[in-house]
Structures are given as structure tokens and as C-alpha cells.
PDB file of C-alpha atoms in Angstrom:
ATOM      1  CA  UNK Z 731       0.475 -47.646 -55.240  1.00  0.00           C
ATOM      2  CA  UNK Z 732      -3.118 -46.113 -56.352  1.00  0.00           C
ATOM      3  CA  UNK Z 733      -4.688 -49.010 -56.132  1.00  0.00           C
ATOM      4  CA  UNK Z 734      -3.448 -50.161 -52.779  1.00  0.00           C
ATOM      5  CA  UNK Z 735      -4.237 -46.452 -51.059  1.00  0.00           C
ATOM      6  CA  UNK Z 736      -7.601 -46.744 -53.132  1.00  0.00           C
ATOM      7  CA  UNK Z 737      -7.918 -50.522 -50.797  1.00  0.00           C
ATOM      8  CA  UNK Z 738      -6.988 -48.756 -47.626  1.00  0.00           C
ATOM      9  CA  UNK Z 739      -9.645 -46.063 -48.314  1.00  0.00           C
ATOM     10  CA  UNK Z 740     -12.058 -48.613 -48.630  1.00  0.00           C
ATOM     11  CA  UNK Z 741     -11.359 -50.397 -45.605  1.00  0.00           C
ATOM     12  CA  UNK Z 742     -11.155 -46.791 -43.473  1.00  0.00           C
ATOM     13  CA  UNK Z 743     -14.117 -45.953 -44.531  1.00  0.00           C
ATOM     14  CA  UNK Z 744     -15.932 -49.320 -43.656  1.00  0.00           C
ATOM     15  CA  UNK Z 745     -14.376 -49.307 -39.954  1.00  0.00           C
ATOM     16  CA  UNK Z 746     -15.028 -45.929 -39.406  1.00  0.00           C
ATOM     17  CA  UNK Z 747     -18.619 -46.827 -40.529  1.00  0.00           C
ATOM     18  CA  UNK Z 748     -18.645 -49.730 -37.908  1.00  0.00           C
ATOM     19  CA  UNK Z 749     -17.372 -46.949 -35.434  1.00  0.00           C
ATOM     20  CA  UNK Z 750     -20.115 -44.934 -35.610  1.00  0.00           C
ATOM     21  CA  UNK Z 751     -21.996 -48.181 -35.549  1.00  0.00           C
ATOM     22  CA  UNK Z 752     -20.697 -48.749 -31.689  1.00  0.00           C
ATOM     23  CA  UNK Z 753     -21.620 -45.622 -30.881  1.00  0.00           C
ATOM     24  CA  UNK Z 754     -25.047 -45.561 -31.704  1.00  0.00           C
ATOM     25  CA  UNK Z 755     -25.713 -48.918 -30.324  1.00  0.00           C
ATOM     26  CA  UNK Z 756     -23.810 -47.664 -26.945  1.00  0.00           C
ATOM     27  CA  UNK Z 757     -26.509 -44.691 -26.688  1.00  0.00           C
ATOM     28  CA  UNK Z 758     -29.547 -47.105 -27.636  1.00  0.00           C
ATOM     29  CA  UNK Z 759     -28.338 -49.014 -25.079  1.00  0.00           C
ATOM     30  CA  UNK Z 760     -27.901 -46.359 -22.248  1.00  0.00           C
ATOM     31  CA  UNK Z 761     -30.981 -44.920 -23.488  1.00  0.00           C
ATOM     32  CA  UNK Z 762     -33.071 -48.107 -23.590  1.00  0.00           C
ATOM     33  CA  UNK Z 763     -31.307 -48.893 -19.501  1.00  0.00           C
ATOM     34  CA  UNK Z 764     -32.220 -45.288 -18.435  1.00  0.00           C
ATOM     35  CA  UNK Z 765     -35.912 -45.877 -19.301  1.00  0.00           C
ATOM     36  CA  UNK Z 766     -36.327 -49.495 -18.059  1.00  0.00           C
ATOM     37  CA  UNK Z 767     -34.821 -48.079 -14.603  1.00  0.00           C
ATOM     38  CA  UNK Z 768     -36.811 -45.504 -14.236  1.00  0.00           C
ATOM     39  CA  UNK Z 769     -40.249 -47.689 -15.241  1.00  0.00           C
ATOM     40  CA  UNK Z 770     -39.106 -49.226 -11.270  1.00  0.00           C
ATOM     41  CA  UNK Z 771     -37.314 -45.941  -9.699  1.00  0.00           C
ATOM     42  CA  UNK Z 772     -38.643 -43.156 -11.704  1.00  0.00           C
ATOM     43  CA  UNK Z 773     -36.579 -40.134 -11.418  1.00  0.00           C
ATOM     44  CA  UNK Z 774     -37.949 -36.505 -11.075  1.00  0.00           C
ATOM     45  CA  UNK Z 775     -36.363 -35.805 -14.353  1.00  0.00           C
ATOM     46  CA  UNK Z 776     -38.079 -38.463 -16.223  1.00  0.00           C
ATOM     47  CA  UNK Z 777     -41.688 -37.598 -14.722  1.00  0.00           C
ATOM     48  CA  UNK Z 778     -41.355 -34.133 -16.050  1.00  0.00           C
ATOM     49  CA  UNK Z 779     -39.132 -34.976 -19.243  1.00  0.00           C
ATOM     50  CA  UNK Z 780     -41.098 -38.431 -20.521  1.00  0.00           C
ATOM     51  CA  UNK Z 781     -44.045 -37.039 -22.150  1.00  0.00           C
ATOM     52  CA  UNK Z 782     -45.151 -39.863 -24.494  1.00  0.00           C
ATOM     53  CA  UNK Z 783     -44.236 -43.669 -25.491  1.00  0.00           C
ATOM     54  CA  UNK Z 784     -43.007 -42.253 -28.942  1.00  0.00           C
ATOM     55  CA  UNK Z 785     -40.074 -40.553 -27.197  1.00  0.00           C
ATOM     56  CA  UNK Z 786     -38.958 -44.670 -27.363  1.00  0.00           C
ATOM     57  CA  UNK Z 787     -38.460 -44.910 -30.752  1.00  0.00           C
ATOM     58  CA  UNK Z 788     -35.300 -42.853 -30.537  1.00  0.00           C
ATOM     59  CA  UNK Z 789     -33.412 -45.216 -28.530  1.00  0.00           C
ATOM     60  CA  UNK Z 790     -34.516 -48.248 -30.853  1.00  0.00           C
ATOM     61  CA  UNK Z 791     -33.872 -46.240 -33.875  1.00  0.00           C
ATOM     62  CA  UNK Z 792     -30.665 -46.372 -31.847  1.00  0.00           C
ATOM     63  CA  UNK Z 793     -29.789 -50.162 -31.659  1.00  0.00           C
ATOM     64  CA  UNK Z 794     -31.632 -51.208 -34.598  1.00  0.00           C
ATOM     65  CA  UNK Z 795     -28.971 -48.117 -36.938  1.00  0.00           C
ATOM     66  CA  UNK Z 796     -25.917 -49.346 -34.452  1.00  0.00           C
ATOM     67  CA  UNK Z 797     -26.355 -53.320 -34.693  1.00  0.00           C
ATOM     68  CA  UNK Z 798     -26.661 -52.902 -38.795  1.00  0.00           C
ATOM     69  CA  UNK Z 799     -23.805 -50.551 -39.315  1.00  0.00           C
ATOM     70  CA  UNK Z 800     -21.337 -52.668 -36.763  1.00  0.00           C
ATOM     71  CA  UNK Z 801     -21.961 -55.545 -38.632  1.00  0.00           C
ATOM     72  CA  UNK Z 802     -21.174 -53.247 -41.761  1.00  0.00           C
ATOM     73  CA  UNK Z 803     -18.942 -54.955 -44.240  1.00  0.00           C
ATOM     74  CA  UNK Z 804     -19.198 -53.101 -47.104  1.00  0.00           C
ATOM     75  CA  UNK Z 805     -21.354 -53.030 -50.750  1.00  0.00           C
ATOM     76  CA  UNK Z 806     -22.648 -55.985 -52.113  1.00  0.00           C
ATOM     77  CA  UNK Z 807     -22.036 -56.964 -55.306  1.00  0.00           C
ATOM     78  CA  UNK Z 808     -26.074 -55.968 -56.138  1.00  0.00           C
ATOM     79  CA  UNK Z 809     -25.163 -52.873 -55.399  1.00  0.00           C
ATOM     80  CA  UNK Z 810     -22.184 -52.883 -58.216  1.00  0.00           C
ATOM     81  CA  UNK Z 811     -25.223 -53.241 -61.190  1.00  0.00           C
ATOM     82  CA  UNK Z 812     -23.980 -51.910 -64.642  1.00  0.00           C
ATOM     83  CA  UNK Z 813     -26.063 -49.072 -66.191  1.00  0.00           C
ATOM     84  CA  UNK Z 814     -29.511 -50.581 -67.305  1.00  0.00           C
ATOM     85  CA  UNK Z 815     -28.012 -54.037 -66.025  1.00  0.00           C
ATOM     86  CA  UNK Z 816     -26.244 -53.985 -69.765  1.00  0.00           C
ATOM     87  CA  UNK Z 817     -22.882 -55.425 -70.004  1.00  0.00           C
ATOM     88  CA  UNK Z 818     -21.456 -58.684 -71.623  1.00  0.00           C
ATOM     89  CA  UNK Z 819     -20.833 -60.438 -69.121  1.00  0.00           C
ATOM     90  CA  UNK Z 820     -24.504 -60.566 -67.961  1.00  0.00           C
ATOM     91  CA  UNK Z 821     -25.557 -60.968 -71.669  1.00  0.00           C
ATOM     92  CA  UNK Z 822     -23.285 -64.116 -71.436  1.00  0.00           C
ATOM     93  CA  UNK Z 823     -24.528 -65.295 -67.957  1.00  0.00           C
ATOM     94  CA  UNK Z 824     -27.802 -65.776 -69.453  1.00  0.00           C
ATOM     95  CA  UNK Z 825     -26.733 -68.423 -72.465  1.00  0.00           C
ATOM     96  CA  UNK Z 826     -24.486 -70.068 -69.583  1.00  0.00           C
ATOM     97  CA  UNK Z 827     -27.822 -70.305 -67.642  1.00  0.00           C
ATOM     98  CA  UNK Z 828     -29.802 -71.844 -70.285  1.00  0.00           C
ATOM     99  CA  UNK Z 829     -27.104 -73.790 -71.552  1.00  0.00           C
ATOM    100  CA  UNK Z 830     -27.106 -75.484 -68.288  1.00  0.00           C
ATOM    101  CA  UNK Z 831     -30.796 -75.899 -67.644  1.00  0.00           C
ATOM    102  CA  UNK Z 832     -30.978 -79.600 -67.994  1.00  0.00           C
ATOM    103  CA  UNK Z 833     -28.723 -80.218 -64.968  1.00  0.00           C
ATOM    104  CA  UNK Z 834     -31.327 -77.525 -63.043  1.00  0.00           C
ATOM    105  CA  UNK Z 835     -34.676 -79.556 -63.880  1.00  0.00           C
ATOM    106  CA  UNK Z 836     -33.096 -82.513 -62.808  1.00  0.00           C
ATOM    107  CA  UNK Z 837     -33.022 -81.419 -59.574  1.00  0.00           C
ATOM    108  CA  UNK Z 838     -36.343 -79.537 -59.501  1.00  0.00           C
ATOM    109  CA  UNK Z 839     -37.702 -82.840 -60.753  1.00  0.00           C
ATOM    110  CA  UNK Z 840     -36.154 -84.505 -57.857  1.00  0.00           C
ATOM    111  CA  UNK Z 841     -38.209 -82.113 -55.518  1.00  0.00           C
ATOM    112  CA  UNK Z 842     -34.782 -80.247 -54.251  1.00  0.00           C
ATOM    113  CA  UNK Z 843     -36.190 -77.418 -51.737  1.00  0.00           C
ATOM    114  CA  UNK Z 844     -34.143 -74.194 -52.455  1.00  0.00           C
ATOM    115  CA  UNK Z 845     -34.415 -74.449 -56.114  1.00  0.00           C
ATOM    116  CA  UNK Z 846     -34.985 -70.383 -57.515  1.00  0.00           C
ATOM    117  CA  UNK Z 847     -35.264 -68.832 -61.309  1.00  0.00           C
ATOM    118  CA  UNK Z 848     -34.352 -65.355 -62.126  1.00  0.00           C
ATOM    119  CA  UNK Z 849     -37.073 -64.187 -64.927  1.00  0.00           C
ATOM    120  CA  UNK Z 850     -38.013 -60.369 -66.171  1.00  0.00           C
ATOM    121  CA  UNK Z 851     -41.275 -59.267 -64.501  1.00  0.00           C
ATOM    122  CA  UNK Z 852     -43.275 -57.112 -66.053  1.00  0.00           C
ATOM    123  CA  UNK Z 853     -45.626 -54.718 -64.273  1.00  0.00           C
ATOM    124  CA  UNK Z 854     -48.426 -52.713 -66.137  1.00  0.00           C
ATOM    125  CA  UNK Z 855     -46.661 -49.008 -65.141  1.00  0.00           C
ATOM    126  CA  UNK Z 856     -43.234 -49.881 -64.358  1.00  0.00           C
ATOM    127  CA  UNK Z 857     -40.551 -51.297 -65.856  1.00  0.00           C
ATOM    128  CA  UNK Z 858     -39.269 -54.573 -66.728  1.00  0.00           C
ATOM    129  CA  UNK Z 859     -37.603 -55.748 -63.393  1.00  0.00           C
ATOM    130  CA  UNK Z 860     -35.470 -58.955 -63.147  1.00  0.00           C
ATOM    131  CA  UNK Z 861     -36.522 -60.776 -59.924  1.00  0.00           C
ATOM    132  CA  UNK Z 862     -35.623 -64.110 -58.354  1.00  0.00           C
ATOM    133  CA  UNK Z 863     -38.891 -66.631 -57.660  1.00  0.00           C
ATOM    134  CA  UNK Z 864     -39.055 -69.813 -55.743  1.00  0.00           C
ATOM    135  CA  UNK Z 865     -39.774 -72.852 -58.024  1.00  0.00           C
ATOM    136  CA  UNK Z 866     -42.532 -75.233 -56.627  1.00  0.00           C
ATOM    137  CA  UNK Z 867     -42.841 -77.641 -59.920  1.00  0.00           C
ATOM    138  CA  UNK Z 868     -41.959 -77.797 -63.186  1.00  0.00           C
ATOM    139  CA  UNK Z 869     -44.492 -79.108 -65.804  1.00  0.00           C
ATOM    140  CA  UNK Z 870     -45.272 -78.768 -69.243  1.00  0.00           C
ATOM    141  CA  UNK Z 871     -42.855 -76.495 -69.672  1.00  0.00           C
ATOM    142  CA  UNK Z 872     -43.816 -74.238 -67.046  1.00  0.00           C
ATOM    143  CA  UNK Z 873     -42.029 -73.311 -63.885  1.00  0.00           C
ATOM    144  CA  UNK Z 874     -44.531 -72.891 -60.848  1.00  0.00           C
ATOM    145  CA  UNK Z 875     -43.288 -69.893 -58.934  1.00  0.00           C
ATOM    146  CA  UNK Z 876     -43.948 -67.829 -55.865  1.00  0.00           C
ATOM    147  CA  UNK Z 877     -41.523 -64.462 -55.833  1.00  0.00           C
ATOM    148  CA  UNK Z 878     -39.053 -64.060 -53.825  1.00  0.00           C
ATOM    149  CA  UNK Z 879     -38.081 -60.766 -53.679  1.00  0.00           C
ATOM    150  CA  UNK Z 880     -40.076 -57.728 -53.084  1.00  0.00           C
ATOM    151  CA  UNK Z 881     -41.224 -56.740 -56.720  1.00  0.00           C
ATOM    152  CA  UNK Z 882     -39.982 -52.256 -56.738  1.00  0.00           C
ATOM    153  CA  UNK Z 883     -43.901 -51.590 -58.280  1.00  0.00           C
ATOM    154  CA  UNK Z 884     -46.185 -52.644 -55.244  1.00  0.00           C
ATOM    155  CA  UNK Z 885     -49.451 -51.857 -57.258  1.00  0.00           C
ATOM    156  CA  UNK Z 886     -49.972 -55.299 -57.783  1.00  0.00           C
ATOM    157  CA  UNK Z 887     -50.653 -57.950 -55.797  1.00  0.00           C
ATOM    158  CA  UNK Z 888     -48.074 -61.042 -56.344  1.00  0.00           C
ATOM    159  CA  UNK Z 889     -48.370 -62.804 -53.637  1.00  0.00           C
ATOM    160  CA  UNK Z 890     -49.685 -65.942 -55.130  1.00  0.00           C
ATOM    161  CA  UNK Z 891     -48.157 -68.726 -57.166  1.00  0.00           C
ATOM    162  CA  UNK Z 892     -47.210 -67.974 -60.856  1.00  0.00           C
ATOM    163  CA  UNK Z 893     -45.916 -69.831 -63.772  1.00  0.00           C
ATOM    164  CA  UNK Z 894     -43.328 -68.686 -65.663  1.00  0.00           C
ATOM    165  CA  UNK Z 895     -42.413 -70.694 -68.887  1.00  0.00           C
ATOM    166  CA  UNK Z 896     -38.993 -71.804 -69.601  1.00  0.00           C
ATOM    167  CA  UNK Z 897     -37.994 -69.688 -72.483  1.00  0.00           C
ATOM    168  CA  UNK Z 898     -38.125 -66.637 -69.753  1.00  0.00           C
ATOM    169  CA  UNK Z 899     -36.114 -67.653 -67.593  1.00  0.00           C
ATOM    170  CA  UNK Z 900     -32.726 -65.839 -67.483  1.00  0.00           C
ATOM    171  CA  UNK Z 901     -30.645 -67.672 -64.263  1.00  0.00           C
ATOM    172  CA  UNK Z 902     -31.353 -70.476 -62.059  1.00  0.00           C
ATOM    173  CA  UNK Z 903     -29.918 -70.900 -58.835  1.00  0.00           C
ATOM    174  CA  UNK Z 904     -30.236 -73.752 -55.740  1.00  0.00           C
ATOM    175  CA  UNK Z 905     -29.019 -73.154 -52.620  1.00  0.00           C
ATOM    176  CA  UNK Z 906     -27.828 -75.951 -50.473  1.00  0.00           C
ATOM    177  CA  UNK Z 907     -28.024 -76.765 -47.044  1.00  0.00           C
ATOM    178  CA  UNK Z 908     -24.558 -75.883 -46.246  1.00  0.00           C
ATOM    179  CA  UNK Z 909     -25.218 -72.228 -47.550  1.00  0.00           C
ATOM    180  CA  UNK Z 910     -23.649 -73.294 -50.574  1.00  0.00           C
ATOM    181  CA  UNK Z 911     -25.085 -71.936 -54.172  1.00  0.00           C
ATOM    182  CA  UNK Z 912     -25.161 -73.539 -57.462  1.00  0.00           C
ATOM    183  CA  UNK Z 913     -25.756 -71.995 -61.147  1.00  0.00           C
ATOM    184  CA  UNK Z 914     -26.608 -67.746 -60.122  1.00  0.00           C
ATOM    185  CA  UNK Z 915     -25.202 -67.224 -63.789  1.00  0.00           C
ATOM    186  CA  UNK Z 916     -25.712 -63.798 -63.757  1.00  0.00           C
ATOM    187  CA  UNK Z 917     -24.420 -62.867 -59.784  1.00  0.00           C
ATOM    188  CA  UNK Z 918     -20.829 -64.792 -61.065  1.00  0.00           C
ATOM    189  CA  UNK Z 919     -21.031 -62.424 -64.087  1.00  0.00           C
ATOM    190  CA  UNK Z 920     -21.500 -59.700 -61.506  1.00  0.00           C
ATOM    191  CA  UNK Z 921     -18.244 -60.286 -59.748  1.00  0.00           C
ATOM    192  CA  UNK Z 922     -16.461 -61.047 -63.516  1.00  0.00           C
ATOM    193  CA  UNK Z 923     -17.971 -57.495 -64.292  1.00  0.00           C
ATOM    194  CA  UNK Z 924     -16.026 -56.033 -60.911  1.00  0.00           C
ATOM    195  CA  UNK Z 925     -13.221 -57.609 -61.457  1.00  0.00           C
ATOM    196  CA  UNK Z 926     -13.078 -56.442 -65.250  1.00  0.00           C
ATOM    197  CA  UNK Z 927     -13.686 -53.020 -64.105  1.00  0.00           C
ATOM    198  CA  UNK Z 928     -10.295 -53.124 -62.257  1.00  0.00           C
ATOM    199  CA  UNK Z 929     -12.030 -53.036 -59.042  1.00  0.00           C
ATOM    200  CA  UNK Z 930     -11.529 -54.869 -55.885  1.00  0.00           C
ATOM    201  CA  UNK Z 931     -14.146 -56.802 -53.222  1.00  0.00           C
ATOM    202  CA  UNK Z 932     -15.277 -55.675 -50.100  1.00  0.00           C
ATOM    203  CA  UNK Z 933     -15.061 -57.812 -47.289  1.00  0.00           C
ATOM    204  CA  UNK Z 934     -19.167 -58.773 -47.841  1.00  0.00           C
ATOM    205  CA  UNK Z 935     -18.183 -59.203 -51.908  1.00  0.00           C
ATOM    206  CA  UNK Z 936     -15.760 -62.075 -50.881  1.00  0.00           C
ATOM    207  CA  UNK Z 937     -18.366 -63.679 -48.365  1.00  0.00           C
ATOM    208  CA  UNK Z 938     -20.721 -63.785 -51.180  1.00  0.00           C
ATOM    209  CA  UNK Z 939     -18.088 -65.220 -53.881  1.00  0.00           C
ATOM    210  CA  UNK Z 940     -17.281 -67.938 -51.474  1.00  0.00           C
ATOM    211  CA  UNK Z 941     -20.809 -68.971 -51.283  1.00  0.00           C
ATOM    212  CA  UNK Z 942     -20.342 -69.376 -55.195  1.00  0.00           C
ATOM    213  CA  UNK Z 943     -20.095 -73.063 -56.423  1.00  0.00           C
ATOM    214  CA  UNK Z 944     -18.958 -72.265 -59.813  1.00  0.00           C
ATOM    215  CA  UNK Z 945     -17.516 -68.691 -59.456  1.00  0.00           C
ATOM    216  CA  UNK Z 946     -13.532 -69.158 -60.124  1.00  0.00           C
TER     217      UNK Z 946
END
């Protein structure tokens, strides 16, 4: 009974956030109308009320708030990190990963586009982050890499190509052309984590799963 009120709470509160999504986009829209009709037929309350282009960036503050939150399906299973990304399941996604690695450079040896490693990136100030890089070649033992995520510590330019040795890398991943994704280790271990929690997946959660080759 808990848990099923706890599910119906969850769901309120994403279609009440998709509510206020159609309402926002409504008055971006009527906003965004009023001032492209008066650019033609300008109205005396517009001459003396439109003072400056920057009064625009209400209305598309507007649509761009109301088309994300409409399309709102709830967390992501990112968002759902253990503490310090510490748990056993993730400490087990990582032996599954490597365990597994031979079927992964087969592929990358092939030249399969959408081939990815998850290694820990180490800035000079920050912390240790775990990030996701695009894998160009593998040679020698060495993965040739451009990021692709956003490293959190921007101090330092990464924009080129890396290589990132084999013994640091943590997860592998290769998305097909269907959408489709095989290995991601330690995002399966993410929804095992969830699910060992007692916790239940948001609508988004079970788009992702599905996307999941080898997530039971």
C-alpha cells in the first residue's frame, strides 16, 4: 500500500511538473505572438512599454523552461548516484567491464563508430571525476580518446585527443545505430543499485533500461 501511494506520488508530481510545463510554453508563446504582431501593427502600448530587445528574453526563457519541463519524465538514473559513487554493485560493474574487454577491442579494432570508455580523470585542483570519452583507436595498449562529456573542472583545456591506457579504464560502452547500447557496466549496476534500494523507475529510468542490451 506504501509503496504503491509512494508510485502515485511520483507520477503526480511529474504531471503536475509537465503542467506547469504547458503553461509556461502557452505564455512564451502569447508573448513571443504579441511581439512579432506588433513588429507589423505596433500598438500604443508596446511603443511606450518595449524599452529594449532584452525585454525578449523573458518570453524565450518562456518556451525554452515550458518545452523542457512538458517533455519532463522524471530523474534519470545519473541522478540516483550512491554517496561518493561507492556501492557494490558499481565496484562489481567494473570487473564485469574488464572481464569483458576482449569482446570491446574487437569491435574498436573493427573501426565500429560509437565505441566510448568510462575512465577516472584527474584534474590538478579537483577531484577525481569518472567521465565517458570517445575511442578513436586502440594501439599499444592505449585507447585514443576525445571526451565526451563536459569535464565539472573547466580550468583545463581537454579538448584535444588523449590516450588513456587500458588498465584505467573502468566501463566500455558502444552504441548502435538502432539506439541500442552494449557493455555500460556500471549504468546496469546503476539501475541494480535502484532496484536494491527498494525503489522504483521513473518513466525516463525505463526508457533508458530499454536502451540496455545486457540489463535484465
Amino acid at each position: 500500500m506504501i509503496r504503491a501511494l509512494y508510485v502515485l506520488l511520483k507520477m503526480i508530481r511529474i504531471y503536475i511538473k509537465r503542467l506547469f510545463g504547458l503553461i509556461t510554453l502557452l505564455m512564451g508563446i502569447a508573448l513571443s505572438g504579441w511581439f512579432i504582431y506588433n513588429q507589423f501593427c505596433p500598438t500604443e502600448e508596446f511603443k511606450s512599454g518595449f524599452k529594449s530587445v532584452f525585454q525578449l528574453f523573458f518570453p524565450l526563457i518562456c518556451l525554452v523552461t515550458g518545452w523542457k519541463n512538458i517533455r519532463y519524465k522524471g530523474k534519470s538514473i545519473e541522478e540516483v548516484v550512491p554517496a561518493d559513487l561507492q556501492c557494490s554493485e558499481l565496484e562489481a560493474s567494473v570487473a564485469k567491464a574488464k572481464e569483458t574487454m576482449s569482446d570491446f577491442l574487437k569491435e574498436v579494432d573493427k573501426g565500429i563508430d560509437g565505441a566510448y570508455i568510462k575512465f577516472p580523470l584527474q584534474s590538478e585542483d579537483g577531484p577525481i571525476e569518472h567521465i565517458w570519452a570517445y575511442v578513436h583507436f586502440y594501439r599499444n595498449e592505449l585507447f585514443n580518446v576525445s571526451l565526451a562529456n563536459e569535464p565539472i573542472d573547466d580550468s583545463e583545456d581537454y579538448d584535444g585527443r588523449q590516450d588513456v591506457g587500458i588498465d584505467q579504464v573502468q566501463d566500455w560502452q558502444i552504441i548502435d545505430s538502432d539506439g541500442s547500447i552494449r557493455g555500460a557496466y556500471s549504468l546496469i549496476a546503476l539501475f541494480e543499485y535502484w532496484g536494491n534500494q527498494g525503489k522504483d523507475l521513473s518513466p525516463l529510468m525505463k526508457l533508458q533500461k530499454s536502451q540496455l542490451t545486457y540489463a535484465k
